[in-house]
XYZ file of C-alpha atoms in Angstrom:
298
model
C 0.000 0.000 0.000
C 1.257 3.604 -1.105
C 1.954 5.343 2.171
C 0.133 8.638 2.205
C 1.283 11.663 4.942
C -0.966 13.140 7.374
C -0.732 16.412 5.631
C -1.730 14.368 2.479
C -4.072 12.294 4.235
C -5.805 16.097 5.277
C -6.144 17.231 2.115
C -7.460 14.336 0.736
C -10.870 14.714 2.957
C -11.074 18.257 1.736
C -10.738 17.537 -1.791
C -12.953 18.613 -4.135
C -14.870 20.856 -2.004
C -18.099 21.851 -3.249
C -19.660 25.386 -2.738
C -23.334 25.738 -2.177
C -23.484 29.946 -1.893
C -21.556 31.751 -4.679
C -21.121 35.454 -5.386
C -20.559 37.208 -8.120
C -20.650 40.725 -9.290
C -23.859 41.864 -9.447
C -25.775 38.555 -7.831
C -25.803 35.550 -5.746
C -26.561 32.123 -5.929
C -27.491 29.178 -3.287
C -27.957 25.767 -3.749
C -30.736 23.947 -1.890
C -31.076 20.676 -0.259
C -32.752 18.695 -2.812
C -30.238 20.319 -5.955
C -32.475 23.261 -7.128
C -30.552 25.881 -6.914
C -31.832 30.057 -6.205
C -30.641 33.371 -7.375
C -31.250 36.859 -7.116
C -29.688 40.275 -8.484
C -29.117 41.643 -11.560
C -30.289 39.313 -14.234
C -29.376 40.969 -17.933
C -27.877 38.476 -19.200
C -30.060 35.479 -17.609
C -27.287 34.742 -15.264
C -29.888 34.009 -12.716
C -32.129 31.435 -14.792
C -31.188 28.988 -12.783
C -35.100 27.800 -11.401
C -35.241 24.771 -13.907
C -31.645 23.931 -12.826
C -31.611 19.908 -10.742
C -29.316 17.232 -9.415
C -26.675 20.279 -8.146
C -24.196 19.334 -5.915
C -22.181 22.961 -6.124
C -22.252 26.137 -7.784
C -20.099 29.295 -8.717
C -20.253 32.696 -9.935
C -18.079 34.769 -12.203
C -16.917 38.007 -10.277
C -15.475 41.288 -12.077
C -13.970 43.927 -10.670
C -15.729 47.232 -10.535
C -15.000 49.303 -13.754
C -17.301 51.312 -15.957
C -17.057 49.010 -18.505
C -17.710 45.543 -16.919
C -20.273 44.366 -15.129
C -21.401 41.122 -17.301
C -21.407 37.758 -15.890
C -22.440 34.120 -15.468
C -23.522 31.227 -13.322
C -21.984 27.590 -13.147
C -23.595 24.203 -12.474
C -22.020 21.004 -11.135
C -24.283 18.123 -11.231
C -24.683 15.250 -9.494
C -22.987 13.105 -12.469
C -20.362 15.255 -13.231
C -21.595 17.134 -16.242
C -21.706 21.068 -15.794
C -24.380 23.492 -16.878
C -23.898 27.320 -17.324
C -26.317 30.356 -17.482
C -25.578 34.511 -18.396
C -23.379 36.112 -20.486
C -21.028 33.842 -23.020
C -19.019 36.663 -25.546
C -15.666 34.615 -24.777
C -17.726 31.016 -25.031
C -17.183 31.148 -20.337
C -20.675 29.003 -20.579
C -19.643 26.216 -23.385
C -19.637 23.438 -21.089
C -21.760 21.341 -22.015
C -19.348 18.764 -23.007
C -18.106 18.482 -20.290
C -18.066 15.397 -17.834
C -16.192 13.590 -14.958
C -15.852 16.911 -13.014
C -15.802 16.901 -9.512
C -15.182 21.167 -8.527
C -16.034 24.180 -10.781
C -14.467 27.649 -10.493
C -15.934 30.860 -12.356
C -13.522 34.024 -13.271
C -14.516 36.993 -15.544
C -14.805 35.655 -19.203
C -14.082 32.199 -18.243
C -14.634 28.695 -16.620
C -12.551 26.465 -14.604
C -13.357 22.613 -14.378
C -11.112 19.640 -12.158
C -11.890 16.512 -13.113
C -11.580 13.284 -10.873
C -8.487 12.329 -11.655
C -6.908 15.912 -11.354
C -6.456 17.329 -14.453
C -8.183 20.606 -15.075
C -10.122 21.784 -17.661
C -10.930 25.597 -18.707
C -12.943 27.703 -21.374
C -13.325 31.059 -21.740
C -10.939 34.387 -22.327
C -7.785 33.348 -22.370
C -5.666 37.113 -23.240
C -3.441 36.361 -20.433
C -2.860 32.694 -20.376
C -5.616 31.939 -17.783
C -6.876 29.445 -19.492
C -3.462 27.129 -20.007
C -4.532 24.807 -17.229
C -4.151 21.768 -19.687
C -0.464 20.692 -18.518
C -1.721 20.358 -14.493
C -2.493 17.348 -12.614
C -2.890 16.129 -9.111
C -4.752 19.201 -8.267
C -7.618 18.754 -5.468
C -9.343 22.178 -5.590
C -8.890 25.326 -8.286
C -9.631 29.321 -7.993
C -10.175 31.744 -10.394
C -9.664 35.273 -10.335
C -10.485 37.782 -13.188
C -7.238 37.153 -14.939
C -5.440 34.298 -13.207
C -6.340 30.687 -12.574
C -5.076 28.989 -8.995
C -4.592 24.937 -8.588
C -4.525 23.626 -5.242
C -1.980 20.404 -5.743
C -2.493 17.000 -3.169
C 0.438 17.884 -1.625
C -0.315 21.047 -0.313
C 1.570 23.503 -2.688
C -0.185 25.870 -5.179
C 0.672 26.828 -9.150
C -1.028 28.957 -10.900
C -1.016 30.951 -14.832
C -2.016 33.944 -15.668
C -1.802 37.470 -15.550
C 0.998 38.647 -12.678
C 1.320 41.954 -12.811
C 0.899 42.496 -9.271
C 2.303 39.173 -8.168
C -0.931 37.781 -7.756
C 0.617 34.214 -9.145
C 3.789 34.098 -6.620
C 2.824 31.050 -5.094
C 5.143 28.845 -5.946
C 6.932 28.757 -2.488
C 3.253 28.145 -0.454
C 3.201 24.779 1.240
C 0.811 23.164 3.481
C -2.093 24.956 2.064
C -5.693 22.991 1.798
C -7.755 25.943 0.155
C -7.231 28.819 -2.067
C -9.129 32.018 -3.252
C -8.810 34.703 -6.137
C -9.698 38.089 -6.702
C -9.350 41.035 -8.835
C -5.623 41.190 -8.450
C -4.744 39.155 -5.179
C -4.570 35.386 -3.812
C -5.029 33.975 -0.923
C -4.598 30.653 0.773
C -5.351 29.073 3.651
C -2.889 26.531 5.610
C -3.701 23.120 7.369
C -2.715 25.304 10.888
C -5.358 27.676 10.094
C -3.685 30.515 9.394
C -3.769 32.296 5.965
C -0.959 33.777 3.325
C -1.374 36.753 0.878
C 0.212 37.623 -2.891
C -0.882 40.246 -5.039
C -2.471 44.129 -5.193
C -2.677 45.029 -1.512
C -3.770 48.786 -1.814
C -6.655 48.755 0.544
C -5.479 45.746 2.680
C -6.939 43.033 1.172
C -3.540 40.512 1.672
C -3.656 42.282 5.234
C -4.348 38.401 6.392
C -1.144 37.022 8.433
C -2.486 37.914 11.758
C -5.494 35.649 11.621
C -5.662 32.386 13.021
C -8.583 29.762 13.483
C -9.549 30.482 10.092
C -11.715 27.088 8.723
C -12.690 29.117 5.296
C -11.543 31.814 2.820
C -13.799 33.773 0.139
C -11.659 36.838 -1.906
C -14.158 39.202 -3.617
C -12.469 41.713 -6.378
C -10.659 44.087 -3.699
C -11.860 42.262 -0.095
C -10.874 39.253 1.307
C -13.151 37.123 4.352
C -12.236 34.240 6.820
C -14.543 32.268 8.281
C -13.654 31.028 11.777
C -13.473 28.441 13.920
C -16.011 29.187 15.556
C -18.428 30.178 13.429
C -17.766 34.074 13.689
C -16.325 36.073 10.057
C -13.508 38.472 9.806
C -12.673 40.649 6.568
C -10.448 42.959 5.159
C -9.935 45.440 2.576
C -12.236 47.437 0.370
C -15.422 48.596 2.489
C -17.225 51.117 0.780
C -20.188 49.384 0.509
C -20.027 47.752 3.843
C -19.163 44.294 2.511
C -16.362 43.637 4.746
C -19.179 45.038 7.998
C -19.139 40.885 9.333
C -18.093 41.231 12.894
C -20.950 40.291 13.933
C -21.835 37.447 12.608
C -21.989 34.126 14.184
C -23.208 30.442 13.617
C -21.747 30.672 10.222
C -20.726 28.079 8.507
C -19.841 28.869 4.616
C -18.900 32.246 3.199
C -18.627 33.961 -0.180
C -17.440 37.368 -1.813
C -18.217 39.100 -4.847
C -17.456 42.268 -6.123
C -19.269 45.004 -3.625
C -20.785 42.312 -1.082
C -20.715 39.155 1.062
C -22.862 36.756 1.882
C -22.813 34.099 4.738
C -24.518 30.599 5.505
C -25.816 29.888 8.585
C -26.181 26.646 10.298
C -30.186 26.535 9.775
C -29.617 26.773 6.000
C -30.438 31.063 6.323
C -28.005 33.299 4.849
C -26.872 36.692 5.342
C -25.249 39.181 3.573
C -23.913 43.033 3.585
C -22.980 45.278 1.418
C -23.809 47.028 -2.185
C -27.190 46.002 -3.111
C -28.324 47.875 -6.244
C -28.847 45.063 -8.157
C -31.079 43.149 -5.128
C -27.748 40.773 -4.849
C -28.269 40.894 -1.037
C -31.937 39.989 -0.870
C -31.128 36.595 0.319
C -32.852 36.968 3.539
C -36.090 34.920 2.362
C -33.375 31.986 1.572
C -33.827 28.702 3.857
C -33.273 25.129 2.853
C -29.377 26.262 1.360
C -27.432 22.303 1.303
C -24.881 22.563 4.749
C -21.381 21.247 3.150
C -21.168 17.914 4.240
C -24.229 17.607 3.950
């Protein structure tokens, strides 16, 4: 028998994590208990038509960055037998996914669509300008993040690689070890370690790597310019951009998922409820109604 490290052995059980709340620029999306899944906010390009979707074990949600001239997005599907289905806007073919099969985590960036399949090889479609989409050489990867111009592959072992654009560093992960999840945003990365403490790379002009100081952390979500950390405990810390109040979480509790997008946050509770703060112009925070959103482990 193949003898397989406790740091392995760690990473193993939280492979392929599947995310039942996603958030993306302008709306958010929740997966229920029997595989329908819900969404609300902006809805131009049908990125919530999600009400006929079934047999959903996770979902994601393409984030931008707030710009004058972005804005457009789309929603991502993984079913129960591996296939993917996609809804909103598809100008760089982000939603052609149909094809696709034997995929086990899904990851949604601006323009494009990340896929790991069961054996660890990933899979991507979508703009590829800046090499985002040059996943095809990577294997033994257990979990995958995508920011809005670089991809992020979580390997068995702990350590991270990445493509993409690096202008701010955002892809200097190289030297991370011991890490069992990983987030991107606009222009930063995050991961978080087996110890439960977190590491930063990237753009860090309003404090959004500012995460070396927390510990207990269980869970990481990066929206464009903010980055949160669910606890231990339940409680939510955040850092970074706050103009519209999306990184306001202190006092949360009895949480036990989070997720960013662009302008807000949203958190699951225990009961299946979920919260959120921040900018709500597009009705991406009316998620109070929600109940019923799948627990992970569930």
């Amino acid at each position: 028998m193949d003898y397989i490290s406790p740091k392995e052995s760690a990473l193993k059980v939280k492979q392929w994590n599947k995310n039942t709340i996603a958030a993306g620029r302008r709306h958010s999306v929740g997966l229920k208990f029997e595989g329908t899944v819900m969404a609300v906010g902006d809805n131009n390009y049908g990125q919530c038509n999600v009400s006929d979707w079934c047999d959903i074990v996770a979902v994601a949600a393409g984030n931008v960055h707030m710009a004058t001239n972005t804005g457009n997005t789309h929603t991502i599907g993984l079913k129960f037998d591996g296939t993917v289905v996609a809804v909103g806007w598809n100008k760089h073919d982000q939603c052609d996914v149909n094809d696709w099969c034997d995929i086990v985590a899904v990851a949604a960036g601006w323009r494009r669509t990340i896929g790991l399949k069961s054996g660890g090889s990933v899979i991507a479609v979508g703009r590829n300008n800046d090499g985002e989409c040059n996943v095809s050489g990577w294997h033994d990867i257990v979990a995958v993040a995508a920011g809005d111009w670089h991809t992020i592959g979580l390997k068995s072992d702990g350590t991270v690689t990445s493509v993409g654009n690096n202008r701010y560093c955002q892809c200097n992960v190289n030297d991370w070890c011991d890490i069992e999840a990983v987030a991107a945003g606009y222009l930063h990365t995050v991961g978080l370690k087996l110890d439960g403490t977190t590491v930063a790379v990237g753009q860090n002009k309003v404090g959004q790597c500012d995460v070396s100081s927390w510990r207990g952390i269980v869970a990481i979500a990066v929206g464009s310019k903010h980055t949160v950390g669910l606890k231990s405990d339940g409680t939510v810390v955040a850092v970074g951009w706050n103009e519209y109040g999306q990184c306001n979480v202190s006092d949360w509790c009895d949480i036990v998922a989070v997720a960013a997008g662009c302008t807000h946050t949203i958190g699951l509770k225990s009961d299946g409820t979920v919260v959120s703060v921040g900018g709500n112009e597009y009705g991406q925070c009316d998620v109070s109604g929600w109940c019923g959103i799948q627990i992970l482990g569930d």
